[in-house]
Amino acid sequence: MDAKNMTKEEVTEMVLDLLEDITGDEVVREERDINLLEEDLIDSLDYVELLLNVQDQLGLVIAPSELKREEMDTPNKIIQVILSRRDA
Amino acid sequence: MNLFRTIEAAARRHPSRLAFHGRLGGITYEALWERSGRLAAFLEKELGEDRRPLCVYGHKEPLMIVSFLACVRSGRAYCPLDTSMAQERLDETAAAVGNRLVLAAAPLTLADKNIQVVDPNMLLACTEYSGRIDPVLENGPDDVHYLIFTSGSTGKPKGVPITTGALQHYLDWYFEAGYAGPKAGMERVLNQAPFSFDLSVMDLYSSLTSGATLWAVDHDLQQDQPALLDYLKEGRLDHWVSTPSFAEMCLADPSFRGENFPEMDTFLFCGETLPVGTAARLLDRFPRARVINTYGPTESTVCVTSVPITKDMTLSGKDLPIGVPKPGSEILIRTEDAAGTVRYTKEPGVRGEMVILGDTLSQGYFHEPEKTKKAFGPVEWKGKTQIGYRTGDGGRYETDGLLYCDGRLDSQIKYHGYRIELGDIEANLLRQDDIASACCVPMREGGIVKGICAFLVRKDSMTPDSYEARKAVKTELRALLPRYMVPKKICFLPSLPMNGNGKTDRRALEAML
């Protein structure tokens, strides 16, 4: 799968699916500005898993060291980061 | 006791009293004794020197207990098979047991046409056979009384033979402790479990030897809550024997309370961990009844420990005790260090595998010498060598002198490299005030555990599901458990699914993920 051939909505949906799997809670879908770190919904192992899955499913390589946690601490921010990488 | 003479005496005392009542029929003590004797005579004539166990198939028909007694009165063990069992299991078990006859209280077809199925009509006719059974043929203490195949979560089921002697030792304890017999004032006893599940031995034999009426719940009734509650009320039950899951299901109905069950005297639980919340709610709704928790594997005749649960225990913030071993049995805690040195102890605080010694142990698995050797072996204790059974259950004594069960040792899962006991997480979830029951299952992906899901039933099932509620459960758990043990996913359900034996159906829950 390649993110370049997907619509913005399709990418968003895929990232939300991943986040719901990884955090185990559908709240990531309903409250997209929820702070995943403060809410203890995600930890460092989960970030690694998220990025590996993004690479597998969207063909986008993002190294865990490239981004600060604050840049990826809500579902919306994560979606934005991934969309901007796709369009870069 | 001699259980034959005890049941016979009950039949003499109360010939017209119902020994068994169910929606599929009932039978009086007189008819039960008479018909089982005639069927025993028929079996003796038909099978002669062949003393192999007999499969008895059906569900909650009176012919089931007539057949059980007939087998042992003719000196043969019986192997109960339930209608809920898969056809393949039935064929395998009938073949393993090996007798050329199978007694069927419900219609049955077997793949092996060399096995003759005595169908319900023929079976009924055989209970009117003209012969009489000679009491000399009855089972002695060393003869196998029943053979129950444990379902086991993995692999092939194992047959557990229990002798008449072991059953009698178990019943002696029940009479002495006042859970059955003259001290118990028992008149009507709930039978929830199918006869293929040895929890039913607890209600069946304590009821028959006490001259009480066994009030049986069938499978269809168990699925129909309003009809079930009416049926239970109609029974005017004084003794209750069930899995905790079944009681939990009844508690979901607000009319399940002392006012509607004025005779209720004793709740006896076995087969699963008794959750604190279930016990607390029972004590609250049935202030005049006692709640007894028991523990034991099929391999040591139904159960070997017991303890009355008090309100204080439910408020202590700990899991509930399983009590103290019965007279004649002993439970030791087995530990093994890194060098492989095995030690047995009863010292408080030491956690390990519970090993059972005593007079209600099975002699080992039916035709399975290898599996027998693994589970049953010599134990050195207090200068004597005895046979001990390794339960596979973790446990510990505490300073209060009581035993506590830590759950299956093999229900450990490996997650992110950590060994996790799912029962440990469940016990901690149940410490939360608003949680009635909890079941944790691994979330697997290609055989790898990707997380743990906790299925929870709240005491107030009307509370809406919300992120805040799910978060609160996790936050409270984080204060008690290491992070890796806090379930990733929290799912609230109106009730937990039950399997045919009335235990929480873990496989169905895993399938929901």
Coordinates of C-alpha atoms in Angstrom, one line a residue:
Chain A
M1 CA 0.0 0.0 0.0
D2 CA 1.2 3.5 -0.8
A3 CA -0.1 6.6 0.9
K4 CA 0.4 8.6 -2.3
N5 CA -2.4 6.7 -4.0
M6 CA -4.8 7.2 -1.1
T7 CA -7.1 10.0 -0.3
K8 CA -6.7 12.2 2.8
E9 CA -9.7 10.5 4.3
E10 CA -8.4 7.0 3.6
V11 CA -5.1 7.8 5.3
T12 CA -6.9 9.4 8.2
E13 CA -9.1 6.3 8.6
M14 CA -6.1 4.0 8.5
V15 CA -4.2 5.9 11.1
L16 CA -7.2 6.0 13.4
D17 CA -7.6 2.2 13.0
L18 CA -3.9 1.8 14.0
L19 CA -4.3 4.1 16.9
E20 CA -7.4 2.3 18.1
D21 CA -5.6 -1.0 18.0
I22 CA -2.5 0.3 19.7
T23 CA -4.2 2.3 22.5
G24 CA -7.0 -0.3 22.8
D25 CA -9.6 2.5 23.1
E26 CA -12.0 4.0 20.6
V27 CA -11.8 7.4 22.2
V28 CA -8.9 8.2 19.8
R29 CA -11.5 8.3 17.1
E30 CA -14.1 10.4 19.0
E31 CA -11.7 12.9 20.6
R32 CA -9.0 13.6 18.2
D33 CA -7.3 16.2 20.3
I34 CA -7.0 14.0 23.3
N35 CA -3.4 13.9 24.7
L36 CA -2.3 10.4 24.3
L37 CA 0.7 10.8 26.6
E38 CA -1.1 12.6 29.4
E39 CA -3.9 10.1 29.3
D40 CA -1.5 7.2 29.4
L41 CA -2.9 5.8 26.2
I42 CA 0.4 5.2 24.6
D43 CA 4.0 4.5 25.7
S44 CA 7.4 4.4 23.9
L45 CA 7.0 0.8 22.8
D46 CA 3.6 1.7 21.3
Y47 CA 5.2 4.6 19.4
V48 CA 7.6 2.2 17.8
E49 CA 4.8 -0.1 16.9
L50 CA 2.8 2.7 15.4
L51 CA 5.7 3.9 13.2
L52 CA 6.5 0.4 12.1
N53 CA 2.8 -0.1 11.1
V54 CA 2.8 3.3 9.3
Q55 CA 5.8 2.0 7.3
D56 CA 4.1 -1.3 6.5
Q57 CA 0.7 0.0 5.7
L58 CA 1.4 3.4 4.2
G59 CA 4.9 3.0 2.8
L60 CA 6.2 6.0 4.8
V61 CA 9.4 5.7 6.8
I62 CA 9.5 7.8 9.9
A63 CA 12.3 7.0 12.5
P64 CA 11.2 7.3 16.1
S65 CA 14.1 9.7 16.7
E66 CA 12.9 12.2 14.0
L67 CA 10.1 13.7 15.9
K68 CA 9.6 15.0 19.4
R69 CA 6.8 13.5 21.5
E70 CA 5.0 16.8 21.6
E71 CA 4.7 16.8 17.9
M72 CA 2.8 13.5 18.0
D73 CA 0.8 13.5 21.2
T74 CA -2.7 13.7 19.8
P75 CA -4.5 11.7 17.1
N76 CA -4.9 14.9 15.1
K77 CA -1.2 15.8 15.3
I78 CA -0.2 12.2 14.3
I79 CA -2.5 12.4 11.3
Q80 CA -1.1 15.8 10.3
V81 CA 2.5 14.6 10.6
I82 CA 1.8 11.6 8.4
L83 CA -0.2 13.6 5.8
S84 CA 2.6 16.2 5.6
R85 CA 5.2 13.4 5.1
R86 CA 3.1 12.0 2.4
D87 CA 2.9 15.3 0.6
A88 CA 6.6 16.2 1.0
Chain B
M1 CA -20.7 -44.0 55.7
N2 CA -22.0 -46.6 53.3
L3 CA -23.7 -44.5 50.7
F4 CA -25.9 -47.4 49.5
R5 CA -27.3 -48.0 52.9
T6 CA -27.7 -44.3 53.5
I7 CA -29.7 -43.8 50.3
E8 CA -31.7 -46.9 50.9
A9 CA -32.6 -45.7 54.4
A10 CA -33.7 -42.4 52.9
A11 CA -35.9 -44.3 50.5
R12 CA -37.5 -46.2 53.4
R13 CA -38.0 -43.1 55.5
H14 CA -39.6 -41.0 52.7
P15 CA -40.7 -43.3 49.9
S16 CA -43.0 -40.8 48.3
R17 CA -40.7 -37.8 48.5
L18 CA -39.2 -36.7 45.2
A19 CA -35.6 -37.6 45.0
F20 CA -35.3 -35.6 41.7
H21 CA -37.3 -32.9 40.1
G22 CA -36.7 -31.4 36.7
R23 CA -38.6 -30.1 33.7
L24 CA -37.8 -33.4 32.0
G25 CA -39.5 -35.4 34.8
G26 CA -39.2 -36.4 38.4
I27 CA -38.8 -39.6 40.5
T28 CA -39.6 -40.5 44.1
Y29 CA -37.1 -42.1 46.4
E30 CA -39.1 -45.4 46.4
A31 CA -39.1 -45.5 42.6
L32 CA -35.5 -44.5 42.3
W33 CA -34.3 -47.3 44.7
E34 CA -36.7 -49.9 43.1
R35 CA -35.9 -49.1 39.5
S36 CA -32.2 -48.7 39.9
G37 CA -32.1 -52.1 41.6
R38 CA -34.0 -53.7 38.7
L39 CA -31.8 -52.0 36.1
A40 CA -28.8 -53.2 38.1
A41 CA -30.1 -56.8 37.9
F42 CA -30.5 -56.4 34.2
L43 CA -27.0 -55.1 33.7
E44 CA -25.6 -58.0 35.8
K45 CA -27.5 -60.5 33.7
E46 CA -26.5 -58.8 30.4
L47 CA -22.8 -58.1 31.2
G48 CA -21.9 -60.9 33.6
E49 CA -18.2 -60.8 34.3
D50 CA -17.6 -57.7 32.2
R51 CA -17.1 -55.0 34.9
R52 CA -15.9 -52.2 32.7
P53 CA -17.5 -48.8 33.3
L54 CA -20.7 -47.9 31.5
C55 CA -21.4 -44.6 29.7
V56 CA -24.6 -43.0 30.7
Y57 CA -25.8 -40.4 28.3
G58 CA -28.5 -37.7 28.7
H59 CA -29.1 -34.4 30.4
K60 CA -31.4 -33.8 33.4
E61 CA -33.7 -36.9 32.9
P62 CA -34.7 -38.9 36.0
L63 CA -33.3 -41.9 34.1
M64 CA -29.8 -40.5 34.5
I65 CA -29.7 -40.9 38.2
V66 CA -31.6 -44.2 38.1
S67 CA -28.8 -45.4 35.7
F68 CA -26.0 -44.0 37.8
L69 CA -27.2 -45.9 40.9
A70 CA -27.9 -49.0 38.8
C71 CA -24.3 -49.1 37.6
V72 CA -22.7 -48.9 41.0
R73 CA -25.3 -51.2 42.6
S74 CA -24.2 -53.9 40.0
G75 CA -20.5 -53.2 40.8
R76 CA -19.8 -51.0 37.8
A77 CA -18.6 -47.5 37.4
Y78 CA -20.5 -45.0 35.3
C79 CA -19.2 -42.3 33.0
P80 CA -21.7 -39.5 32.6
L81 CA -22.0 -37.9 29.2
D82 CA -24.1 -34.8 28.6
T83 CA -26.2 -33.8 25.6
S84 CA -24.2 -30.6 25.3
M85 CA -21.0 -32.6 24.3
A86 CA -19.9 -32.7 20.7
Q87 CA -20.7 -35.9 18.7
E88 CA -17.0 -36.6 18.2
R89 CA -16.4 -36.3 22.0
L90 CA -19.2 -38.8 22.6
D91 CA -17.8 -41.3 20.1
E92 CA -14.3 -41.0 21.5
T93 CA -15.4 -41.4 25.1
A94 CA -17.6 -44.4 24.4
A95 CA -14.7 -46.0 22.6
A96 CA -12.2 -45.2 25.4
V97 CA -14.6 -46.6 28.1
G98 CA -14.9 -49.7 26.0
N99 CA -18.2 -51.2 27.3
R100 CA -20.4 -52.8 24.6
L101 CA -23.4 -51.1 26.1
V102 CA -24.2 -47.4 26.5
L103 CA -27.2 -46.4 28.6
A104 CA -29.1 -43.5 26.9
A105 CA -31.7 -41.4 28.8
A106 CA -31.9 -39.2 25.7
P107 CA -31.8 -40.2 22.0
L108 CA -28.2 -41.1 20.9
T109 CA -26.5 -42.4 17.8
L110 CA -22.9 -43.5 18.0
A111 CA -20.5 -44.0 15.0
D112 CA -19.3 -47.4 16.3
K113 CA -22.2 -49.8 15.5
N114 CA -20.6 -52.5 17.7
I115 CA -21.6 -50.4 20.7
Q116 CA -25.2 -51.1 21.6
V117 CA -27.1 -48.0 22.6
V118 CA -29.9 -48.8 25.1
D119 CA -32.3 -46.1 24.0
P120 CA -34.6 -44.2 26.4
N121 CA -37.7 -46.5 25.9
M122 CA -35.6 -49.6 26.2
L123 CA -33.8 -48.2 29.2
L124 CA -37.1 -47.4 30.9
A125 CA -38.3 -50.9 30.3
C126 CA -35.1 -52.3 31.8
T127 CA -35.9 -50.4 35.0
E128 CA -38.9 -52.7 35.2
Y129 CA -36.9 -55.9 34.8
S130 CA -38.2 -58.7 36.9
G131 CA -34.8 -59.6 38.5
R132 CA -33.5 -58.4 41.9
I133 CA -29.9 -57.2 42.6
D134 CA -27.9 -58.9 45.2
P135 CA -26.3 -56.3 47.5
V136 CA -23.2 -58.4 47.6
L137 CA -22.5 -57.1 44.0
E138 CA -22.6 -53.4 45.1
N139 CA -19.4 -51.4 44.7
G140 CA -17.0 -51.7 47.6
P141 CA -14.8 -48.8 48.8
D142 CA -12.0 -49.7 46.3
D143 CA -14.3 -49.9 43.3
V144 CA -14.5 -47.0 40.8
H145 CA -17.8 -45.2 41.3
Y146 CA -17.7 -42.7 38.5
L147 CA -15.4 -41.8 35.7
I148 CA -15.5 -38.2 34.6
F149 CA -13.6 -36.9 31.6
T150 CA -12.2 -33.4 32.3
S151 CA -12.7 -31.1 29.4
G152 CA -9.3 -29.5 29.8
S153 CA -8.5 -26.2 28.0
T154 CA -6.0 -28.0 25.7
G155 CA -5.5 -31.5 24.3
K156 CA -7.3 -34.7 24.8
P157 CA -9.7 -35.1 27.7
K158 CA -8.5 -37.3 30.6
G159 CA -10.7 -39.7 32.4
V160 CA -10.7 -39.3 36.2
P161 CA -11.9 -42.4 38.1
I162 CA -13.2 -41.8 41.6
T163 CA -13.8 -44.7 43.9
T164 CA -16.9 -45.3 46.1
G165 CA -14.5 -45.0 49.1
A166 CA -13.2 -41.6 48.1
L167 CA -16.8 -40.4 47.5
Q168 CA -17.8 -41.7 50.9
H169 CA -14.9 -39.9 52.6
Y170 CA -16.0 -36.8 50.9
L171 CA -19.6 -37.2 52.1
D172 CA -18.5 -38.1 55.6
W173 CA -16.8 -34.6 55.7
Y174 CA -20.0 -33.0 54.3
F175 CA -22.1 -34.6 57.0
E176 CA -19.6 -33.7 59.7
A177 CA -19.3 -30.1 58.5
G178 CA -23.1 -29.7 58.3
Y179 CA -23.1 -29.1 54.6
A180 CA -25.3 -32.2 54.2
G181 CA -26.9 -34.9 56.4
P182 CA -29.0 -34.5 59.6
K183 CA -27.2 -31.3 60.7
A184 CA -27.9 -29.5 57.5
G185 CA -31.7 -29.6 57.5
M186 CA -31.5 -30.0 53.8
E187 CA -34.8 -30.5 51.9
R188 CA -34.4 -29.0 48.5
V189 CA -31.1 -28.6 46.7
L190 CA -30.3 -26.8 43.5
N191 CA -28.6 -28.8 40.7
Q192 CA -27.2 -26.5 38.1
A193 CA -24.2 -28.3 36.7
P194 CA -24.6 -31.1 34.0
F195 CA -23.8 -34.5 35.4
S196 CA -20.7 -34.7 33.2
F197 CA -19.2 -31.9 35.3
D198 CA -18.2 -33.1 38.8
L199 CA -19.7 -30.1 40.5
S200 CA -23.0 -32.0 40.2
V201 CA -21.6 -34.8 42.4
M202 CA -21.7 -32.2 45.2
D203 CA -25.5 -31.6 44.9
L204 CA -26.5 -35.1 43.7
Y205 CA -24.9 -37.2 46.5
S206 CA -25.4 -34.7 49.3
S207 CA -29.0 -34.5 48.4
L208 CA -29.6 -38.3 48.0
T209 CA -27.8 -39.2 51.2
S210 CA -29.7 -36.5 53.1
G211 CA -33.1 -37.7 51.7
A212 CA -33.6 -34.3 50.0
T213 CA -35.1 -33.3 46.7
L214 CA -32.7 -32.4 43.9
W215 CA -34.1 -29.4 42.0
A216 CA -32.5 -29.6 38.6
V217 CA -32.0 -26.7 36.1
D218 CA -31.7 -27.8 32.5
H219 CA -29.7 -26.2 29.7
D220 CA -32.6 -24.4 28.0
L221 CA -33.9 -23.0 31.3
Q222 CA -30.4 -21.6 32.0
Q223 CA -30.8 -19.5 28.8
D224 CA -34.2 -18.1 29.8
Q225 CA -33.7 -15.8 32.8
P226 CA -37.3 -14.9 33.7
A227 CA -38.4 -18.6 33.5
L228 CA -35.3 -19.6 35.4
L229 CA -36.0 -17.3 38.3
D230 CA -39.6 -18.5 38.5
Y231 CA -38.5 -22.1 38.5
L232 CA -35.9 -21.4 41.3
K233 CA -38.5 -19.7 43.4
E234 CA -41.0 -22.5 42.9
G235 CA -38.3 -24.9 44.2
R236 CA -38.3 -23.2 47.7
L237 CA -34.6 -24.1 47.7
D238 CA -32.7 -24.3 51.0
H239 CA -29.3 -25.4 49.6
W240 CA -27.7 -23.9 46.5
V241 CA -24.8 -25.6 44.6
S242 CA -23.6 -23.8 41.5
T243 CA -20.6 -22.1 39.8
P244 CA -20.1 -18.5 40.9
S245 CA -20.9 -17.4 37.3
F246 CA -24.4 -18.9 37.5
A247 CA -25.1 -17.1 40.8
E248 CA -23.8 -13.9 39.3
M249 CA -26.3 -14.3 36.4
C250 CA -29.1 -14.8 38.9
L251 CA -28.0 -11.7 40.8
A252 CA -28.6 -9.6 37.7
D253 CA -32.3 -10.0 38.5
P254 CA -33.3 -7.8 41.4
S255 CA -35.9 -10.4 42.6
F256 CA -33.1 -12.8 43.4
R257 CA -33.1 -12.0 47.1
G258 CA -33.9 -13.5 50.5
E259 CA -37.5 -12.2 50.6
N260 CA -38.3 -14.4 47.5
F261 CA -36.3 -17.4 48.8
P262 CA -37.3 -17.5 52.4
E263 CA -35.9 -21.0 53.0
M264 CA -32.5 -20.3 51.5
D265 CA -29.9 -21.5 54.1
T266 CA -26.6 -22.3 52.3
F267 CA -24.8 -21.3 49.1
L268 CA -22.0 -23.7 48.1
F269 CA -19.6 -22.6 45.4
C270 CA -17.0 -24.6 43.5
G271 CA -15.6 -24.8 40.0
E272 CA -14.3 -21.3 39.6
T273 CA -12.9 -18.5 41.7
L274 CA -15.6 -16.9 43.8
P275 CA -15.4 -13.1 43.1
V276 CA -15.5 -10.8 46.2
G277 CA -18.4 -8.9 44.7
T278 CA -20.6 -11.9 44.1
A279 CA -20.2 -13.1 47.7
A280 CA -20.8 -9.6 49.0
R281 CA -24.0 -9.2 47.1
L282 CA -25.3 -12.6 48.1
L283 CA -24.6 -11.8 51.8
D284 CA -26.4 -8.5 51.3
R285 CA -29.4 -9.9 49.5
F286 CA -29.6 -13.1 51.6
P287 CA -28.8 -11.9 55.1
R288 CA -29.9 -15.2 56.7
A289 CA -28.0 -17.5 54.4
R290 CA -24.3 -18.6 54.7
V291 CA -22.0 -18.5 51.7
I292 CA -19.5 -21.3 51.6
N293 CA -16.5 -21.2 49.2
T294 CA -14.9 -24.5 48.4
Y295 CA -11.9 -25.6 46.2
G296 CA -10.8 -28.8 44.7
P297 CA -10.0 -30.5 41.4
T298 CA -12.0 -33.4 39.9
E299 CA -8.9 -35.6 40.8
S300 CA -9.7 -35.3 44.5
T301 CA -13.4 -35.8 44.5
V302 CA -15.2 -32.5 43.9
C303 CA -13.6 -30.4 46.6
V304 CA -11.2 -30.6 49.6
T305 CA -11.4 -27.2 51.2
S306 CA -14.2 -25.0 52.5
V307 CA -14.7 -21.8 54.4
P308 CA -17.8 -19.7 55.3
I309 CA -17.4 -16.3 53.7
T310 CA -18.0 -13.4 56.1
K311 CA -18.9 -9.8 55.4
D312 CA -15.5 -8.8 56.9
M313 CA -13.7 -11.0 54.3
T314 CA -15.5 -9.2 51.5
L315 CA -14.5 -5.8 52.9
S316 CA -10.8 -6.7 53.5
G317 CA -9.8 -5.6 50.0
K318 CA -8.2 -9.0 49.4
D319 CA -9.3 -12.0 47.3
L320 CA -11.5 -14.5 49.1
P321 CA -9.9 -17.5 50.8
I322 CA -10.7 -21.1 49.7
G323 CA -10.5 -22.1 53.4
V324 CA -8.9 -25.1 55.1
P325 CA -8.5 -28.7 53.9
K326 CA -11.0 -31.2 55.1
P327 CA -10.1 -33.8 57.7
G328 CA -8.3 -36.6 56.0
S329 CA -6.8 -34.3 53.3
E330 CA -3.8 -32.0 53.3
I331 CA -2.7 -29.3 50.9
L332 CA 1.0 -28.5 50.6
I333 CA 2.6 -25.7 48.7
R334 CA 5.2 -27.0 46.4
T335 CA 8.1 -24.7 45.4
E336 CA 11.0 -25.5 43.1
D337 CA 14.2 -23.4 43.1
A338 CA 16.5 -22.6 40.2
A339 CA 18.6 -25.7 41.0
G340 CA 15.5 -27.9 40.7
T341 CA 15.2 -28.6 44.4
V342 CA 11.6 -29.3 45.3
R343 CA 10.2 -28.3 48.8
Y344 CA 6.8 -28.6 50.4
T345 CA 5.6 -26.2 53.0
K346 CA 2.6 -24.8 54.8
E347 CA 4.4 -21.7 55.9
P348 CA 2.4 -18.5 55.6
G349 CA 3.2 -16.3 52.7
V350 CA 5.0 -18.9 50.5
R351 CA 3.5 -19.1 47.0
G352 CA 3.7 -22.2 44.9
E353 CA 1.8 -25.0 43.4
M354 CA -0.9 -26.6 45.5
V355 CA -0.4 -30.4 46.0
I356 CA -3.2 -32.5 47.5
L357 CA -2.7 -35.5 49.7
G358 CA -5.4 -37.6 51.4
D359 CA -8.3 -40.0 51.3
T360 CA -10.3 -38.6 48.4
L361 CA -7.6 -38.7 45.7
S362 CA -8.2 -40.5 42.4
Q363 CA -5.8 -43.4 41.7
G364 CA -4.7 -41.8 38.5
Y365 CA -6.0 -41.1 35.0
F366 CA -8.0 -43.8 33.2
H367 CA -5.6 -45.8 30.9
E368 CA -3.1 -43.0 30.9
P369 CA 0.0 -44.2 32.8
E370 CA 2.2 -41.4 31.4
K371 CA -0.1 -38.5 32.3
T372 CA -0.8 -40.2 35.7
K373 CA 2.9 -40.3 36.5
K374 CA 3.3 -36.6 35.7
A375 CA 0.5 -35.5 38.0
F376 CA 0.4 -38.1 40.8
G377 CA 3.7 -38.9 42.6
P378 CA 5.3 -39.6 46.0
V379 CA 5.6 -36.7 48.4
E380 CA 7.7 -36.7 51.5
W381 CA 5.8 -35.0 54.3
K382 CA 6.4 -35.3 58.0
G383 CA 8.6 -38.4 57.6
K384 CA 6.0 -40.3 55.6
T385 CA 5.8 -40.9 51.8
Q386 CA 2.4 -40.4 50.4
I387 CA 0.9 -40.0 46.9
G388 CA 0.3 -36.3 46.1
Y389 CA -1.6 -34.8 43.2
R390 CA -0.2 -31.7 41.6
T391 CA -3.1 -29.4 40.9
G392 CA -1.5 -27.0 38.5
D393 CA -3.1 -24.3 40.7
G394 CA -1.0 -21.7 42.5
G395 CA -1.8 -21.0 46.1
R396 CA -0.6 -19.7 49.4
Y397 CA -1.3 -20.0 53.1
E398 CA -1.7 -16.7 55.0
T399 CA -1.2 -15.9 58.6
D400 CA -4.9 -16.3 59.2
G401 CA -4.3 -20.0 58.6
L402 CA -6.5 -20.0 55.5
L403 CA -5.5 -21.0 52.0
Y404 CA -5.8 -18.7 49.0
C405 CA -5.8 -19.7 45.4
D406 CA -3.7 -17.8 42.9
G407 CA -5.3 -19.4 39.8
R408 CA -4.0 -21.7 37.1
L409 CA -0.3 -21.8 36.8
D410 CA -0.6 -22.5 33.1
S411 CA -2.9 -19.5 32.4
Q412 CA 0.3 -17.5 32.4
I413 CA 0.8 -15.6 29.3
K414 CA 3.9 -13.9 28.0
Y415 CA 3.6 -10.3 27.0
H416 CA 6.5 -8.1 26.0
G417 CA 8.7 -10.7 27.7
Y418 CA 6.9 -10.6 31.0
R419 CA 5.2 -13.6 32.5
I420 CA 1.7 -12.5 33.5
E421 CA -0.9 -14.3 35.5
L422 CA -4.3 -13.3 34.1
G423 CA -6.0 -14.3 37.3
D424 CA -3.8 -11.8 39.2
I425 CA -5.2 -9.0 37.0
E426 CA -8.7 -10.2 37.5
A427 CA -8.3 -10.3 41.3
N428 CA -7.1 -6.7 41.3
L429 CA -9.9 -5.6 39.0
L430 CA -12.5 -7.1 41.4
R431 CA -11.1 -5.0 44.2
Q432 CA -12.7 -2.0 42.4
D433 CA -16.0 -1.1 44.1
D434 CA -18.2 -1.0 41.0
I435 CA -17.0 -4.2 39.2
A436 CA -19.1 -7.3 39.6
S437 CA -17.1 -9.7 37.5
A438 CA -14.0 -9.6 35.4
C439 CA -12.3 -11.8 32.8
C440 CA -9.0 -11.0 31.2
V441 CA -8.0 -12.6 27.9
P442 CA -4.9 -12.2 25.7
M443 CA -5.3 -10.3 22.4
R444 CA -3.4 -12.5 20.0
E445 CA -2.1 -11.8 16.6
G446 CA -0.5 -14.7 14.8
G447 CA 0.1 -16.5 18.1
I448 CA 1.8 -13.4 19.6
V449 CA 0.1 -11.7 22.6
K450 CA -0.3 -8.1 21.5
G451 CA -2.1 -7.0 24.6
I452 CA -4.6 -7.9 27.3
C453 CA -8.3 -7.2 27.1
A454 CA -10.4 -7.0 30.3
F455 CA -14.1 -7.8 30.0
L456 CA -15.9 -6.3 32.9
V457 CA -19.5 -6.4 34.2
R458 CA -20.4 -3.5 36.5
K459 CA -22.6 -3.8 39.5
D460 CA -24.8 -1.1 38.0
S461 CA -25.2 -2.3 34.5
M462 CA -27.2 0.8 33.6
T463 CA -24.1 3.0 33.9
P464 CA -23.3 4.1 30.3
D465 CA -20.0 3.1 28.8
S466 CA -17.6 6.0 28.4
Y467 CA -14.0 6.8 28.0
E468 CA -13.9 8.3 31.5
A469 CA -15.2 5.0 32.9
R470 CA -12.7 2.9 31.0
K471 CA -9.9 5.3 32.0
A472 CA -10.9 5.2 35.7
V473 CA -10.6 1.4 35.7
K474 CA -7.0 1.6 34.2
T475 CA -6.0 4.4 36.5
E476 CA -7.0 2.5 39.6
L477 CA -5.3 -0.6 38.4
R478 CA -2.0 1.3 37.7
A479 CA -1.8 2.0 41.4
L480 CA -1.8 -1.7 42.2
L481 CA 0.0 -3.4 39.3
P482 CA 3.1 -3.0 37.1
R483 CA 2.3 -1.1 33.9
Y484 CA 2.7 -4.2 31.7
M485 CA -0.1 -5.9 33.5
V486 CA -2.7 -3.1 33.0
P487 CA -5.0 -4.3 30.2
K488 CA -4.7 -2.3 27.0
K489 CA -8.4 -2.7 26.3
I490 CA -11.4 -2.4 28.6
C491 CA -14.8 -3.7 27.5
F492 CA -17.9 -3.4 29.6
L493 CA -20.5 -6.1 29.0
P494 CA -24.0 -6.6 30.5
S495 CA -22.9 -10.1 31.5
L496 CA -20.1 -12.6 30.8
P497 CA -20.9 -15.5 28.5
M498 CA -21.1 -18.9 30.2
N499 CA -20.3 -22.3 28.7
G500 CA -22.3 -25.5 29.1
N501 CA -20.9 -26.1 32.6
G502 CA -21.9 -22.7 33.8
K503 CA -18.3 -21.4 33.9
T504 CA -17.1 -18.2 32.3
D505 CA -16.5 -18.9 28.6
R506 CA -13.0 -17.6 28.0
R507 CA -12.9 -18.9 24.5
A508 CA -16.0 -17.1 23.5
L509 CA -14.6 -13.9 24.9
E510 CA -11.3 -14.3 23.0
A511 CA -13.4 -14.9 19.9
M512 CA -15.1 -11.5 20.4
L513 CA -11.7 -9.7 19.9

